Short mmCIF file of C-alpha atoms and ligand atoms in Angstrom, two decimals:
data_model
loop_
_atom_site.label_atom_id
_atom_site.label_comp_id
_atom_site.label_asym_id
_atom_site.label_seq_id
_atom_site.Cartn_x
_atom_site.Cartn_y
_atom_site.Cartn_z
CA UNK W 10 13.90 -1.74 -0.20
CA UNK W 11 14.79 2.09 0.00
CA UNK W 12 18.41 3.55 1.97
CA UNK W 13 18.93 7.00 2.56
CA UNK W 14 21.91 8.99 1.05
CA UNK W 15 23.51 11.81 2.84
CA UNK W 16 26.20 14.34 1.95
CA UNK W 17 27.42 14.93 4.81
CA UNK W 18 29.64 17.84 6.15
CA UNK W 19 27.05 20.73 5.46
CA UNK W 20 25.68 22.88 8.55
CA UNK W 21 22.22 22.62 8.76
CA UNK W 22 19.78 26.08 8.77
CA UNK W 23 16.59 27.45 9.22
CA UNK W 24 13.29 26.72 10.53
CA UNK W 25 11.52 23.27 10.90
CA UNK W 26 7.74 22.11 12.11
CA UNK W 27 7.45 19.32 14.41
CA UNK W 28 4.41 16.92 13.83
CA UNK W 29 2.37 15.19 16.20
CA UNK W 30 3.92 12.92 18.67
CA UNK W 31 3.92 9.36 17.75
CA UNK W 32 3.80 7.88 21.01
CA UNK W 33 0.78 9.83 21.93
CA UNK W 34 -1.51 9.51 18.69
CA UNK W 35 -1.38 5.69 19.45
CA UNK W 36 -2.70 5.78 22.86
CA UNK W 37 -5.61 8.13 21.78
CA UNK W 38 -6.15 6.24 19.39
CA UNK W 39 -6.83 2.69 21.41
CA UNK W 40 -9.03 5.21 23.54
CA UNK W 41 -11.31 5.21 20.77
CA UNK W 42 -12.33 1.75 21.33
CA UNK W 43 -13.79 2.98 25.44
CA UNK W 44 -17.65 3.77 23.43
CA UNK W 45 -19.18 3.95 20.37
CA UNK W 46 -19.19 6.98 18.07
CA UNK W 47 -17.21 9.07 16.00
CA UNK W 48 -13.93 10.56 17.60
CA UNK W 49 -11.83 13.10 16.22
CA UNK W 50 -8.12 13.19 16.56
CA UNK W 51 -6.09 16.21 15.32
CA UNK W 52 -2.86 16.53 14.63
CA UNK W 53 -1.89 13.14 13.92
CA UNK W 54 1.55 12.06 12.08
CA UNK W 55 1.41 10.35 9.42
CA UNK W 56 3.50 7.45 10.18
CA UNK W 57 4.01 3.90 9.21
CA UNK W 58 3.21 2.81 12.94
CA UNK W 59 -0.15 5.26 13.22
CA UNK W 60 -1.04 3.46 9.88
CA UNK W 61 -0.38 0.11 11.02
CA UNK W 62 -2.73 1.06 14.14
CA UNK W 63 -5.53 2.34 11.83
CA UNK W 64 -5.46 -0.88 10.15
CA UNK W 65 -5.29 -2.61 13.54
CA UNK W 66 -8.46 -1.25 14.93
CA UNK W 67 -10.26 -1.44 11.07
CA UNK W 68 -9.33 -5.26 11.97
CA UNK W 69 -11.95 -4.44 15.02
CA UNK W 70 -14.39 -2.87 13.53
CA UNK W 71 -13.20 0.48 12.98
CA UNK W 72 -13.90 2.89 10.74
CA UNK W 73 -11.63 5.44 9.79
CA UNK W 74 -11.11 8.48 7.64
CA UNK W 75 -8.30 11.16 7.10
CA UNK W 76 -8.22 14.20 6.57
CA UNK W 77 -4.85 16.06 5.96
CA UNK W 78 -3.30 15.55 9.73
CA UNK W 79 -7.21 14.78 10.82
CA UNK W 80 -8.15 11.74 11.93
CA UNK W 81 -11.66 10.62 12.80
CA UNK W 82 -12.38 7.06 14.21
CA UNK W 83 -15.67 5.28 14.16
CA UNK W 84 -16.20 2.62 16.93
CA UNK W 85 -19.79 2.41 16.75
CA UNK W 86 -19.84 -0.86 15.16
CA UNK W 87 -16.70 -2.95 16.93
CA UNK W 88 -17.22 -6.59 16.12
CA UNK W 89 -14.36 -8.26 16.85
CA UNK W 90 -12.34 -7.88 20.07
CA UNK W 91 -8.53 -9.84 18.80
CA UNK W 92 -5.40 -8.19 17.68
CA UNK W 93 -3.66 -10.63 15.90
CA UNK W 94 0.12 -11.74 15.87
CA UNK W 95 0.54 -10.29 12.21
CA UNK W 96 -0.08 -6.75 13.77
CA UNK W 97 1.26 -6.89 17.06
CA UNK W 98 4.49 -8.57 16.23
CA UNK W 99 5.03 -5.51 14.02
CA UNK W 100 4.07 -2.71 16.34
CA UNK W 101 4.55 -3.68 20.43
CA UNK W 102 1.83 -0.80 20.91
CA UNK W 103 -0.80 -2.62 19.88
CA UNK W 104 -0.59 -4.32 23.23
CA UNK W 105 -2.24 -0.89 23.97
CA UNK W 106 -5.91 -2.25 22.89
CA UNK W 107 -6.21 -4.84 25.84
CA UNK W 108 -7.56 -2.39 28.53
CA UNK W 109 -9.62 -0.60 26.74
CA UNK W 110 -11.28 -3.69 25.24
CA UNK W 111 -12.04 -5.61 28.41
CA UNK W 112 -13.28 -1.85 30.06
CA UNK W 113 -16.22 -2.09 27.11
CA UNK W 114 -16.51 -5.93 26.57
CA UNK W 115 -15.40 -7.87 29.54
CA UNK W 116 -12.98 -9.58 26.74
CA UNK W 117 -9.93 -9.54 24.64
CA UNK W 118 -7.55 -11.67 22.96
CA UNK W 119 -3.91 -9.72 22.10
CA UNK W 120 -1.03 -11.60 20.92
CA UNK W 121 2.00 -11.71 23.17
CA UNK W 122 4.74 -9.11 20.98
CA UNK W 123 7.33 -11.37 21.32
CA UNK W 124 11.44 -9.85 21.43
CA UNK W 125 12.71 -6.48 20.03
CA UNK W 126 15.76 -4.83 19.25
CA UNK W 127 16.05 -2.84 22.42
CA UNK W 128 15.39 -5.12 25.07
CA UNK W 129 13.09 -7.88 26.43
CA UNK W 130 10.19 -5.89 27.06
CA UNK W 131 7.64 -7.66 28.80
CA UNK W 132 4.60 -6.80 29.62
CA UNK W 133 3.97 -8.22 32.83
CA UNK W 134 3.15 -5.14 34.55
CA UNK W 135 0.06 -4.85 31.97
CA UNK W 136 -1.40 -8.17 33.32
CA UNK W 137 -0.68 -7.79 37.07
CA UNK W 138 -2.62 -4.58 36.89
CA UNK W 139 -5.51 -5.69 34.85
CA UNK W 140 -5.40 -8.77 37.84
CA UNK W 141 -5.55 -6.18 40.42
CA UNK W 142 -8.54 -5.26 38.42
CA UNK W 143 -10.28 -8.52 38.54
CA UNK W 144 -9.35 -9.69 34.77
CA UNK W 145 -8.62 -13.23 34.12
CA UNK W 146 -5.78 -13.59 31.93
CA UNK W 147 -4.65 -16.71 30.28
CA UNK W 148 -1.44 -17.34 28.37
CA UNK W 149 -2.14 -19.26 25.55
CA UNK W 150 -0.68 -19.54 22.42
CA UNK W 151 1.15 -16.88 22.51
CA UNK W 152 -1.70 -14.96 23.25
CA UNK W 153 -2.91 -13.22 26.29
CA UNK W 154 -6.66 -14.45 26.28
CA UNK W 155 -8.33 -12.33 29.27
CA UNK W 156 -11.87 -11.63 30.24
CA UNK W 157 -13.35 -10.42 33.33
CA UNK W 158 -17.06 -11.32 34.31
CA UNK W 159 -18.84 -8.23 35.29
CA UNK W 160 -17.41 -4.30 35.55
CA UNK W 161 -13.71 -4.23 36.22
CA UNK W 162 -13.03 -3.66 40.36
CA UNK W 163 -11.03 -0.63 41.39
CA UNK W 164 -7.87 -1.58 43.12
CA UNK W 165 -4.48 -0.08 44.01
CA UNK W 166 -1.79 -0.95 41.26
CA UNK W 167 2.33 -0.59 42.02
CA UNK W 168 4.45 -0.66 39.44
CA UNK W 169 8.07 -1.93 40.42
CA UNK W 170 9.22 0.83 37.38
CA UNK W 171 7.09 3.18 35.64
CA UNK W 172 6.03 2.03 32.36
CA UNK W 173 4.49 4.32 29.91
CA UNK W 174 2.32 1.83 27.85
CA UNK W 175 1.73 0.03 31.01
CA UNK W 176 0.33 3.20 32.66
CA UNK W 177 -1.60 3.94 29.89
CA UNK W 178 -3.65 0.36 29.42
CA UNK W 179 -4.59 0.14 33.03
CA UNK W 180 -5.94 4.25 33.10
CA UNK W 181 -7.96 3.15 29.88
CA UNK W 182 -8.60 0.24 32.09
CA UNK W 183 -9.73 1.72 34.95
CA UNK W 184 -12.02 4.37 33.36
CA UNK W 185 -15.04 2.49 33.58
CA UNK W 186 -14.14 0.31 36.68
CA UNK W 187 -16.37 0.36 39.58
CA UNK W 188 -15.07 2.38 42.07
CA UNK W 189 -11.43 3.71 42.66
CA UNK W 190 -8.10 2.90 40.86
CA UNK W 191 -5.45 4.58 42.41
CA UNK W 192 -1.75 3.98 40.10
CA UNK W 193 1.10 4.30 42.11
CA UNK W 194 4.26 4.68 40.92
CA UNK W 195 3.09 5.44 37.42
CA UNK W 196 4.88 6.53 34.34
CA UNK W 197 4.37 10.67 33.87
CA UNK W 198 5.36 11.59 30.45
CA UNK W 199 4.05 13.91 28.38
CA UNK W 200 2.59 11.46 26.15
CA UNK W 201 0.23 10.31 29.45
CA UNK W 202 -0.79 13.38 30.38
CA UNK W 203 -2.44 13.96 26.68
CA UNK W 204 -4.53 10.51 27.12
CA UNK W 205 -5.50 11.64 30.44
CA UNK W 206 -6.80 14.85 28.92
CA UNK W 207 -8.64 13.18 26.09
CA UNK W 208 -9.70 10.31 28.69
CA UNK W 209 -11.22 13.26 30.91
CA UNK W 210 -12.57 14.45 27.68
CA UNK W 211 -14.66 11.82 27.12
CA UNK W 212 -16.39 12.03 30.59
CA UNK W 213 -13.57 9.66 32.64
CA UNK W 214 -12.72 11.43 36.13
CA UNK W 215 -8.73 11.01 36.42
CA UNK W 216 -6.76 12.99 38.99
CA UNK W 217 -3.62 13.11 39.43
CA UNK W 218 -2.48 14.30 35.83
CA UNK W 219 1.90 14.53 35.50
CA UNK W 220 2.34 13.12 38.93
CA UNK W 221 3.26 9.19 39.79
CA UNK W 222 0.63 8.96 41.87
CA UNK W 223 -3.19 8.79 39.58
CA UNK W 224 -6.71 8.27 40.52
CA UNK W 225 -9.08 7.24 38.46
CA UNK W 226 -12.76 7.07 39.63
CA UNK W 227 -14.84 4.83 37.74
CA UNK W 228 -17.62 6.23 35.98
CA UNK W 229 -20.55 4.66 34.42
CA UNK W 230 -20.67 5.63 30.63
CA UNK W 231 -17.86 7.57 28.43
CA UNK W 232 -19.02 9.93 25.30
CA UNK W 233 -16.68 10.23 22.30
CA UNK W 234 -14.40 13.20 21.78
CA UNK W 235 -12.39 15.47 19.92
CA UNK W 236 -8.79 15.93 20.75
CA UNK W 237 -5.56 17.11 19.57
CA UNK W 238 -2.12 15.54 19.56
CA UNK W 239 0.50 16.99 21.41
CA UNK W 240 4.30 17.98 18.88
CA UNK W 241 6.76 14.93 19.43
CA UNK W 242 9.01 15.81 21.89
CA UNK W 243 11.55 12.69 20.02
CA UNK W 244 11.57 14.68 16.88
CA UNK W 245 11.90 18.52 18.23
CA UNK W 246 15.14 16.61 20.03
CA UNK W 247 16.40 14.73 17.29
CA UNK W 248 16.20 18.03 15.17
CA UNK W 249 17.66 20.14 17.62
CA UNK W 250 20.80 17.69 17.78
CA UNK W 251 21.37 17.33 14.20
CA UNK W 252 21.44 21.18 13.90
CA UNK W 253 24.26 20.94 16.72
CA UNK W 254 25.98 18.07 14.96
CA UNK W 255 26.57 20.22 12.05
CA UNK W 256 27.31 23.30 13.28
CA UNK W 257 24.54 25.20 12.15
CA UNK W 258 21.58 26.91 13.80
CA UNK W 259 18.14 27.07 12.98
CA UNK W 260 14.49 27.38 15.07
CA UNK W 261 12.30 24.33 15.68
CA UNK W 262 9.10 25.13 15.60
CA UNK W 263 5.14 23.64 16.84
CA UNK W 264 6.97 21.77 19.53
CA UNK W 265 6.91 22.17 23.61
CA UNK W 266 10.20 23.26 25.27
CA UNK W 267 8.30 22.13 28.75
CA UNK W 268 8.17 18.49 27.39
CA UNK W 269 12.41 18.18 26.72
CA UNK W 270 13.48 20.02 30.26
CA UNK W 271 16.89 17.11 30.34
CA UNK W 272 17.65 17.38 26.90
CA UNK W 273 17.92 21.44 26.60
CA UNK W 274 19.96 21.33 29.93
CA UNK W 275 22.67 18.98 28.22
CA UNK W 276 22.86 21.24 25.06
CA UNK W 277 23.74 24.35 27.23
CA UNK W 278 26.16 22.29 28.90
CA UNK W 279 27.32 21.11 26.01
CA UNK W 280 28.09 24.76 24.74
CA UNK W 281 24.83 25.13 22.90
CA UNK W 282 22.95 28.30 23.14
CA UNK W 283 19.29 27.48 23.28
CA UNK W 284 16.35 30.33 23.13
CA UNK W 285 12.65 29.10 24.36
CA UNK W 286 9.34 30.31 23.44
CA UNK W 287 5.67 28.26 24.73
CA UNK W 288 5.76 26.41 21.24
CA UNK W 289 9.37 27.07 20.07
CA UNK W 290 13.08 26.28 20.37
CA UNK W 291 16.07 27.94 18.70
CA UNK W 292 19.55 26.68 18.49
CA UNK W 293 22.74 28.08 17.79
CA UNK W 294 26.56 28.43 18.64
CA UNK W 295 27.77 31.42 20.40
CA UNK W 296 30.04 33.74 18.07
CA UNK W 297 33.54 32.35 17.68
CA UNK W 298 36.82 32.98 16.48
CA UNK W 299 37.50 29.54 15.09
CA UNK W 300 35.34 28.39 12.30
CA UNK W 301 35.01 24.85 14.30
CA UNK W 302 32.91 25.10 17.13
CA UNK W 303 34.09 23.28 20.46
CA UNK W 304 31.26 20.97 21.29
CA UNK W 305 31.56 19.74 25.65
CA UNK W 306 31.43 16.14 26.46
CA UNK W 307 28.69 15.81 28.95
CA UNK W 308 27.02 12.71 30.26
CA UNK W 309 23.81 11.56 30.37
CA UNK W 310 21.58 8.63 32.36
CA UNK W 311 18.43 7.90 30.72
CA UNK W 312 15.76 8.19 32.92
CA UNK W 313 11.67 7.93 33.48
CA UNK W 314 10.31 11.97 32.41
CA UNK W 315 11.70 14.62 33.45
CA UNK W 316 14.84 12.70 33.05
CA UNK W 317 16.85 12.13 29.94
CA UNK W 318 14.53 10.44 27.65
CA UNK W 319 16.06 6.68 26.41
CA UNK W 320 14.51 7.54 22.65
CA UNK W 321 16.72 10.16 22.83
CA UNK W 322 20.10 8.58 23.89
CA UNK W 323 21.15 7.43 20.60
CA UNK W 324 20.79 10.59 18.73
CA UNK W 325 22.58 12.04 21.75
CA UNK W 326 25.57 9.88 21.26
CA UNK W 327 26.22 10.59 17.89
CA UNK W 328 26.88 14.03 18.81
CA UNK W 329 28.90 13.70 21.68
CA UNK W 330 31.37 11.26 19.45
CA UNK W 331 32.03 15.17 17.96
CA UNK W 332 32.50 16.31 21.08
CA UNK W 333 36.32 17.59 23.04
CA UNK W 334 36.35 14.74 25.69
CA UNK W 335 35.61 11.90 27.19
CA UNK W 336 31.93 11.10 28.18
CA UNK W 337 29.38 8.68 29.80
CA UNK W 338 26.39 8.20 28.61
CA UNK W 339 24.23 5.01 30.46
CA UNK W 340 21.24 3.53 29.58
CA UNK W 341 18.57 2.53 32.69
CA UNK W 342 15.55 1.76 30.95
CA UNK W 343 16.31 -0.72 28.13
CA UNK W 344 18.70 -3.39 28.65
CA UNK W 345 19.74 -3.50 24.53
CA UNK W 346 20.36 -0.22 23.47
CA UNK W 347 23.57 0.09 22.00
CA UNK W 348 22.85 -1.19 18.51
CA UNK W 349 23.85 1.99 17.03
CA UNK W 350 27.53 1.65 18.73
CA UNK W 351 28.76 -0.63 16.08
CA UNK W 352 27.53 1.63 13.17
CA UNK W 353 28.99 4.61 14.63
CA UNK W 354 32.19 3.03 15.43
CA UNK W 355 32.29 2.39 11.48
CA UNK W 356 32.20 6.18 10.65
CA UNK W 357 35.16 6.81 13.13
CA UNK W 358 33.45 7.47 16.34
CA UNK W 359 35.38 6.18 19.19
CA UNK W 360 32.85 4.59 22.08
CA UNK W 361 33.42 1.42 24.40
CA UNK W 362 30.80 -0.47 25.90
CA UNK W 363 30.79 -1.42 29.69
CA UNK W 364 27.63 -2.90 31.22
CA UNK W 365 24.66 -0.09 30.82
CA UNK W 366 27.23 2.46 30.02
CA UNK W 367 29.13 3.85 26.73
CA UNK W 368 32.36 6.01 26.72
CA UNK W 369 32.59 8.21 24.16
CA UNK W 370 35.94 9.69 23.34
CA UNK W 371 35.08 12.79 21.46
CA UNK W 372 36.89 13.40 18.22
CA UNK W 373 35.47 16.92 17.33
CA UNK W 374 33.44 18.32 15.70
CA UNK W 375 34.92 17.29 12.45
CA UNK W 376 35.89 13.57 13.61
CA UNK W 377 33.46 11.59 11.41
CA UNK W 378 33.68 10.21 7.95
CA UNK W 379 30.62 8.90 6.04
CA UNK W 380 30.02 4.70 5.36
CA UNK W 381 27.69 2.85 4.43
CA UNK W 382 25.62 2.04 7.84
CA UNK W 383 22.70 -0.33 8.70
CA UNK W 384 19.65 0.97 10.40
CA UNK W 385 18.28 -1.44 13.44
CA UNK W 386 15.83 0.34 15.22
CA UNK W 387 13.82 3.43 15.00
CA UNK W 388 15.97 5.94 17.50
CA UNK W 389 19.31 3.96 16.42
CA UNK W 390 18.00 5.39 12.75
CA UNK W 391 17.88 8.48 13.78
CA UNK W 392 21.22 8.36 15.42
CA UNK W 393 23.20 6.98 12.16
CA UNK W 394 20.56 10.10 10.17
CA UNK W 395 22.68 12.46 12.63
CA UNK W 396 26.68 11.06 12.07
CA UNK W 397 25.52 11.53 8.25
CA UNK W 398 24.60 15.03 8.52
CA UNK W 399 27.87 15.68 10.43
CA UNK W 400 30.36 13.25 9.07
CA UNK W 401 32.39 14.28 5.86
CA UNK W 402 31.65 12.23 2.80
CA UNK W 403 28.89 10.52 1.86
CA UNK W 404 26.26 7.85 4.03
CA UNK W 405 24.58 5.42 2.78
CA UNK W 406 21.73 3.73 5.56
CA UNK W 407 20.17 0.63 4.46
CA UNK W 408 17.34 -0.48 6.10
CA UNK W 409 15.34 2.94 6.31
CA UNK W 410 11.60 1.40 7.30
CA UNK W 411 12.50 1.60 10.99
CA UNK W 412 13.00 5.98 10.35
CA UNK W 413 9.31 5.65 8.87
CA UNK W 414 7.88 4.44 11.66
CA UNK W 415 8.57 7.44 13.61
CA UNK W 416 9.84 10.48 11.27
CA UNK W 417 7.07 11.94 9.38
CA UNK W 418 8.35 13.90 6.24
CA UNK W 419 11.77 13.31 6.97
CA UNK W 420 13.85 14.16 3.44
CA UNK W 421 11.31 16.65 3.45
CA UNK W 422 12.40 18.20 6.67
CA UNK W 423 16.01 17.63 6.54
CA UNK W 424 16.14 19.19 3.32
CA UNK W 425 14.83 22.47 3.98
CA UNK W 426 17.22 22.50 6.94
CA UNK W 427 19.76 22.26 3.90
CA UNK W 428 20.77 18.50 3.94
CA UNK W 429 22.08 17.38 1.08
CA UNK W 430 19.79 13.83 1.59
CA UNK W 431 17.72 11.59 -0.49
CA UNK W 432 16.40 7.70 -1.39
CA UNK W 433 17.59 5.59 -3.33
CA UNK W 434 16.28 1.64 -4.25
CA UNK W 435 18.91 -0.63 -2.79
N1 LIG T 530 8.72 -3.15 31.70
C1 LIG T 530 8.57 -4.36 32.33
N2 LIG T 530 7.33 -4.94 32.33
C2 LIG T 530 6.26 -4.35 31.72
C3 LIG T 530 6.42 -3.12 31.09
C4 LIG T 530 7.67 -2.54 31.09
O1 LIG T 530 9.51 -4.91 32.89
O2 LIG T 530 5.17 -4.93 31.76
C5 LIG T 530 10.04 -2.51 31.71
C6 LIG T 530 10.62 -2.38 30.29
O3 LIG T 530 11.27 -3.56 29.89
C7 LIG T 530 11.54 -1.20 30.46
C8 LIG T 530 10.79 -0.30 31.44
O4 LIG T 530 9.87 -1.15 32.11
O5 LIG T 530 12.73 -1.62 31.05
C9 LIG T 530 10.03 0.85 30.84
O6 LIG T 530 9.33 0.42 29.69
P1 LIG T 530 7.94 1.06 29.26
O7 LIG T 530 6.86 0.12 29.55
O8 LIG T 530 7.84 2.45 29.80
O9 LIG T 530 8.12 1.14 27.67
P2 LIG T 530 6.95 1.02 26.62
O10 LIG T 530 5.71 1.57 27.22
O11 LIG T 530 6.93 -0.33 26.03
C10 LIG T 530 7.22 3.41 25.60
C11 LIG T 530 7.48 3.99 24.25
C12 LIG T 530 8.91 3.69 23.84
C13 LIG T 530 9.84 4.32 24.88
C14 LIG T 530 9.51 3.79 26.28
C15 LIG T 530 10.30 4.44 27.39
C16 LIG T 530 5.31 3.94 23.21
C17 LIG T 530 4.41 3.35 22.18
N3 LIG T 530 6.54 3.43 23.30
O12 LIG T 530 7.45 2.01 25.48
O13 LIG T 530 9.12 4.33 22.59
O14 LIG T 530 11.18 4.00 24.58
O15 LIG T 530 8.10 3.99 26.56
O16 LIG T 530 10.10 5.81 27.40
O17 LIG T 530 4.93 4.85 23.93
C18 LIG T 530 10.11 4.64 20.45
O18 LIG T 530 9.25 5.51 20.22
O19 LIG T 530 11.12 4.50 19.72
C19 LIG T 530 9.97 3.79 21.64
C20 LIG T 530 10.63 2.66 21.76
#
């Protein structure tokens, strides 16, 4: 197994390209599975989770070639309509290929994920919708097992709290229902809106498009499509805070300002001074006369979109453990994710757990010494990647397969920001 080293203590500088986002490529990519032909996806990060959900729909029938950040996907000959416990249990999005199955077979058989590291995360609202929808689903083995005899039904579907994958399965759902879906209540991030583009794409009629409140009127047949990904909104952030973290200043570029409107509003809070373009963000401290920059505490709640996004709470903490105060930062949507607490608290950062909330007693900006850390989940990853940068000394994260599911080219990246970072076998 590979860990990351870091040098910490160096201000990071320059310009970096975001890649596509990860948590729309996979949702794009289940849409493949609506009707037979060749799609084209562009701008697609190369990641272990979008390879994991190549090899998932291969598994179906698939085919699929690359091309650089190109990917095209072949449905024409689907022959198999299960994703397996092997896949699943590795990947929770693979839960994404139940609605669009059942909307082109009338069946589908999709292991149950099981636990993870941030919370429970059922997936109840996926089933009560596809019931709403006239689907039979059995629990079996830890399997759902669900088939529906005839064209889905058009329905109205609540959802108690927006869920993202949820919202997504039941639109793919819904495409090629008879008659009219309305979601209520639905998730509206970013990541949505690009399906709903690629589902329109394709011939679907969805209205409704970053609202709560979608429509989707069934239509008969769907064609394939070419479409591109939108820049990961979780990256641009978790670049623009490890530029903060260490002082430095720098320009992320290919990304979308619109999609991180709670984020940049902390920074300038924070102290940060933050310059926009349509497909650019730069970063910097204003001119001082101490070499140290004063970094505000400043709280957060993690919300649904536009609010502060939960996969970016844990970067978010590590740099407010640098800051001058006391802050609170509390977490709505996922009921175990503090992991990265315990690993910060060994490089010196000062935080105490209540409930859904964290206090973070700032130490400054130089209040961090390097240790060897454990990664636990993807955004806890990124978190400990961001003390490292900042902390004095040197870091040493074991456990560095959670970064790759979600960090394309991320030595590669951090490096030509300046970081002092590589791998090492453990
Ligand atoms: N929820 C339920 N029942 C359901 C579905 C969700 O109770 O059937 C609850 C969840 O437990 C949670 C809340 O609803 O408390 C929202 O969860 P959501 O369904 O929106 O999460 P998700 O769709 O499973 C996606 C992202 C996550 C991201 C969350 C929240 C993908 C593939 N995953 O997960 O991304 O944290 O939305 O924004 O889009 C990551 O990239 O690191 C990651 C975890």
């Amino acid at each position: 197994m590979e860990k990351l080293i870091i040098e910490g203590g160096f201000p990071l500088h320059g310009e970096v390209r975001i890649s596509g986002a990860k948590n729309a490529a996979l949702p794009l990519m289940a849409a493949t599975l609506l009707t037979s032909g060749r799609h084209t996806l562009r701008n697609v990060p190369d990641l272990r989770d979008t390879r994991t959900f190549v090899r998932l729909l291969e598994n179906l029938g698939v085919k699929s070639e690359r091309y650089d950040d190109v990917l095209i996907l072949d449905s024409t000959h689907l022959n198999h309509t299960e994703a397996p416990y092997d896949l699943v249990k590795t990947m929770r999005a693979s839960v994404l290929v139940l609605g669009p199955l059942l909307a082109r077979f009338g069946k589908a058989k999709v292991s149950l994920p099981g636990g993870c590291a941030i919370g429970a995360r059922p997936i109840n609202f996926h089933i009560m919708g596809l019931e709403r929808l006239g689907v039979i689903c059995n629990l079996e083995g830890g399997y759902v097992d669900a088939h529906v005899d005839g064209p889905m039904q058009g329905n109205v579907i609540y959802f108690d709290i927006p869920s993202v994958t949820g919202t997504e399965n039941l639109l793919m759902a819904a495409v090629l229902a008879e008659g009219t879906t309305v979601l209520k209540n639905a998730a509206r991030e970013p990541e949505i809106g690009n399906l709903i583009d690629m589902l329109n794409t394709m011939g679907a009629r969805i209205d409704g498009r970053d609202t709560d409140n979608l429509t989707v009127h069934g239509v008969k047949e769907l064609n394939p499509a070419e479409c591109t990904i939108i820049p990961d909104r979780i990256e641009t952030g978790t670049y623009l805070i490890a530029i903060a973290a260490t002082g430095g200043s720098g320009k992320v570029t290919g990304c979308n300002p619109a999609h991180l409107p709670a984020l940049l509003e902390k920074l300038r809070c924070a102290g940060l001074l933050i310059d926009e373009t349509a497909d650019s963000i730069s970063i910097s401290w204003p001119a001082r006369l101490r070499e140290v920059p004063i970094l505000s505490s400043v709280d957060i709640k993690t919300m649904p979109f536009p609010g502060y996004p939960t996969d970016l709470q844990a970067q978010y903490m590590a740099l407010m453990t640098l800051g001058s105060d006391i802050c609170v930062i509390t977490e709505t949507i996922f009921e175990n994710r503090f992991m990265h607490v315990a690993e910060l608290q060994r490089m010196g950062a000062r935080i105490r757990v209540d409930g859904h909330s964290a206090v973070v007693s700032g130490r400054g900006m130089q209040g961090l010494a390097g240790a060897p850390v454990m990664a636990t989940d993807l955004r806890a990853s990124s978190s400990l990647v961001i003390a490292g940068l900042a902390a004095s000394g040197r870091t040493d994260i074991s456990r560095i397969y959670h970064l790759e599911r979600g960090y394309e080219n991320l030595v590669e990246k951090l490096s030509g920001l300046g970081a002092r970072v590589w791998k090492e076998q453990e």
